[in-house]
């Protein structure tokens, strides 16, 4: 166990806690590490949805700060006040297609935001920072082999290039300043609260509405799927047990072709495969990802619990049961959640003594 985390009920900062992985991670921490205190920093971009934290926002162990990770002054005040023992950095622009349409926001948040966060952490006692990176930094695989932590970085998209920059910056801060950082690189996640622009929630919500399902190219691209809860476990294990300056691959040992995933979810939903449309391929589309996570297994005790077919079936059930959540995200009305349920409470709250 990282010594600093063992000293007292740990105070953790989670950036990006209103997003998909971040919201699952906040929930995971409150459930599985009951002594912990969590402060989440989130700018609430289009991908940030406070409704993802519904039911835990009132938990006295959780504090929410609507702040941008590029805002060094604001982050500095938050760190000075909260004095975190650990930081889990997830805030990011995360969608490959958006990065192709407009790379600038990706450079800003993923590169500049990560450097800002690392600087602020270093200036405030140097709590361990876990940088939540991605398998996409390694680029594309041919039909065989898997990515190890020593595979060369060869990102294909502006998204993955900005994530590679962030994770290399963190490693450079370790070498240069001795800063306590750990990097996790994880494969594609699925599970509750994922924004329906990513493959699985997009296809579920469109199939439920009997809308055509756009499959890029020939649909034979392969992703190595992991349930978001298993990813969260891996991030926390890296925080607690990881070696400073080290990289840990996390993956679910579940390589599947996109078309197979889409066909499975159509079958689960009782919808016809005639909804599938093959559309123009994504530029620079990586063909295959596959993770070798043996280091995380051996050094962190990481062991994913979910079998893909079961995890996907449960995920589909979650989206069916939460169709109102999907509808509010799809029609944009989730943006009002902040106004309706949170702004009034924020205004009523006593100012924080910094
Ligand atoms: P997401 O897009 O669902 O959530 C991102 C969150 O970050 C949102 O709440 C958004 O409001 C917030 N954010 C964006 N810009 C910000 C800024 N400037 N300041 C503060 N907050 C900001 O993304 P996700 O899928 O939950 O991914 C979270 C992290 O995990 C990312 O770093 C991503 O690269 C990494 N990751 C994701 C996956 C995956 O499959 N989803 C896999 C590996 C790694
Ligand atoms: P995505 O969920 O965007 O994740 P990533 O690009 O980060 O892996 O896409 C997963 C795979 O699904 C990827 O090969 C692209 C493909 N895809 C489609 O075929 N159609 C779609 O509408 C989307 C969003 C993705």
Tab-separated table of N, CA, C and O in Angstrom, residues 7 10 20-21 32 34 45 71 75 82 84 113 128 133 145 169 186 255 258 262 264-265 282 308 314 318 332 339:
chain	number	residue	atom	x	y	z
A	7	UNK	N	-1.956	6.448	5.770
A	7	UNK	CA	-1.789	7.224	6.998
A	7	UNK	C	-3.095	7.647	7.668
A	7	UNK	O	-3.192	7.755	8.858
A	10	UNK	N	-8.032	8.394	3.394
A	10	UNK	CA	-7.404	9.064	2.250
A	10	UNK	C	-8.341	10.082	1.629
A	10	UNK	O	-9.544	9.846	1.514
A	20	UNK	N	-17.999	9.244	-17.981
A	20	UNK	CA	-18.340	7.816	-17.914
A	20	UNK	C	-17.458	7.036	-16.918
A	20	UNK	O	-17.955	6.526	-15.892
A	21	UNK	N	-16.164	6.982	-17.172
A	21	UNK	CA	-15.301	6.202	-16.276
A	21	UNK	C	-15.224	6.894	-14.913
A	21	UNK	O	-15.274	6.240	-13.864
A	32	UNK	N	-16.366	0.668	-2.270
A	32	UNK	CA	-15.340	-0.324	-1.909
A	32	UNK	C	-14.242	0.213	-0.999
A	32	UNK	O	-13.444	-0.561	-0.474
A	34	UNK	N	-14.788	2.541	1.880
A	34	UNK	CA	-15.751	3.391	2.594
A	34	UNK	C	-15.121	4.503	3.423
A	34	UNK	O	-15.770	5.519	3.678
A	45	UNK	N	-18.144	19.545	-19.507
A	45	UNK	CA	-18.254	19.731	-20.956
A	45	UNK	C	-19.490	18.960	-21.415
A	45	UNK	O	-20.218	18.374	-20.599
A	71	UNK	N	-7.108	25.378	-15.499
A	71	UNK	CA	-7.147	26.596	-14.677
A	71	UNK	C	-6.235	26.393	-13.451
A	71	UNK	O	-6.662	25.903	-12.396
A	75	UNK	N	-7.238	25.311	-9.587
A	75	UNK	CA	-6.767	23.992	-9.101
A	75	UNK	C	-5.876	24.177	-7.872
A	75	UNK	O	-5.960	23.410	-6.904
A	82	UNK	N	-7.848	21.294	0.096
A	82	UNK	CA	-8.234	19.891	0.286
A	82	UNK	C	-7.059	19.007	0.709
A	82	UNK	O	-7.253	17.993	1.383
A	84	UNK	N	-4.969	16.822	-0.992
A	84	UNK	CA	-5.208	15.416	-1.358
A	84	UNK	C	-3.999	14.509	-1.109
A	84	UNK	O	-2.850	14.945	-1.211
A	113	UNK	N	-3.910	20.533	-19.936
A	113	UNK	CA	-4.611	20.235	-18.666
A	113	UNK	C	-3.820	19.255	-17.808
A	113	UNK	O	-3.732	19.409	-16.586
A	128	UNK	N	0.536	11.246	-4.918
A	128	UNK	CA	0.624	10.369	-6.106
A	128	UNK	C	-0.441	10.767	-7.120
A	128	UNK	O	-1.613	10.976	-6.757
A	133	UNK	N	-4.495	6.568	-18.852
A	133	UNK	CA	-4.210	6.643	-20.281
A	133	UNK	C	-4.896	5.475	-21.004
A	133	UNK	O	-5.760	4.796	-20.421
A	145	UNK	N	-0.252	-10.840	-31.949
A	145	UNK	CA	0.526	-10.077	-30.961
A	145	UNK	C	-0.360	-9.210	-30.083
A	145	UNK	O	-1.560	-9.013	-30.365
A	169	UNK	N	4.418	13.090	-20.653
A	169	UNK	CA	4.704	14.224	-19.757
A	169	UNK	C	4.789	13.739	-18.310
A	169	UNK	O	5.702	14.102	-17.563
A	186	UNK	N	-5.401	1.588	-20.541
A	186	UNK	CA	-6.498	0.602	-20.547
A	186	UNK	C	-7.130	0.506	-21.932
A	186	UNK	O	-7.094	1.447	-22.719
A	255	UNK	N	-11.085	-9.724	-26.931
A	255	UNK	CA	-11.002	-9.145	-28.277
A	255	UNK	C	-12.250	-9.540	-29.065
A	255	UNK	O	-12.576	-10.723	-29.151
A	258	UNK	N	-15.977	-5.476	-34.210
A	258	UNK	CA	-17.108	-4.567	-33.999
A	258	UNK	C	-18.431	-5.193	-34.447
A	258	UNK	O	-19.450	-5.070	-33.758
A	262	UNK	N	-21.947	-5.685	-32.366
A	262	UNK	CA	-23.223	-5.111	-32.804
A	262	UNK	C	-24.268	-6.228	-32.971
A	262	UNK	O	-25.422	-6.080	-32.547
A	264	UNK	N	-24.328	-9.100	-31.429
A	264	UNK	CA	-24.745	-9.609	-30.113
A	264	UNK	C	-25.778	-8.695	-29.480
A	264	UNK	O	-26.787	-9.126	-28.932
A	265	UNK	N	-25.526	-7.381	-29.591
A	265	UNK	CA	-26.488	-6.518	-28.912
A	265	UNK	C	-27.827	-6.472	-29.641
A	265	UNK	O	-28.888	-6.348	-29.002
A	282	UNK	N	-13.626	5.454	-40.695
A	282	UNK	CA	-12.987	6.570	-39.970
A	282	UNK	C	-11.576	6.765	-40.525
A	282	UNK	O	-10.843	5.772	-40.655
A	308	UNK	N	-17.008	-10.973	-21.117
A	308	UNK	CA	-17.597	-9.949	-21.987
A	308	UNK	C	-19.080	-10.186	-22.270
A	308	UNK	O	-19.898	-9.270	-22.160
A	314	UNK	N	-25.555	-7.428	-19.276
A	314	UNK	CA	-25.949	-6.579	-18.138
A	314	UNK	C	-25.978	-5.107	-18.526
A	314	UNK	O	-26.808	-4.340	-18.057
A	318	UNK	N	-29.002	-2.425	-18.452
A	318	UNK	CA	-28.921	-1.122	-17.764
A	318	UNK	C	-29.461	-0.025	-18.678
A	318	UNK	O	-30.244	0.815	-18.254
A	332	UNK	N	-30.302	16.350	-25.250
A	332	UNK	CA	-29.561	17.479	-24.694
A	332	UNK	C	-30.120	17.997	-23.376
A	332	UNK	O	-29.521	18.872	-22.744
A	339	UNK	N	-28.637	22.889	-13.678
A	339	UNK	CA	-29.466	24.022	-13.255
A	339	UNK	C	-30.510	23.542	-12.249
A	339	UNK	O	-30.698	24.131	-11.191
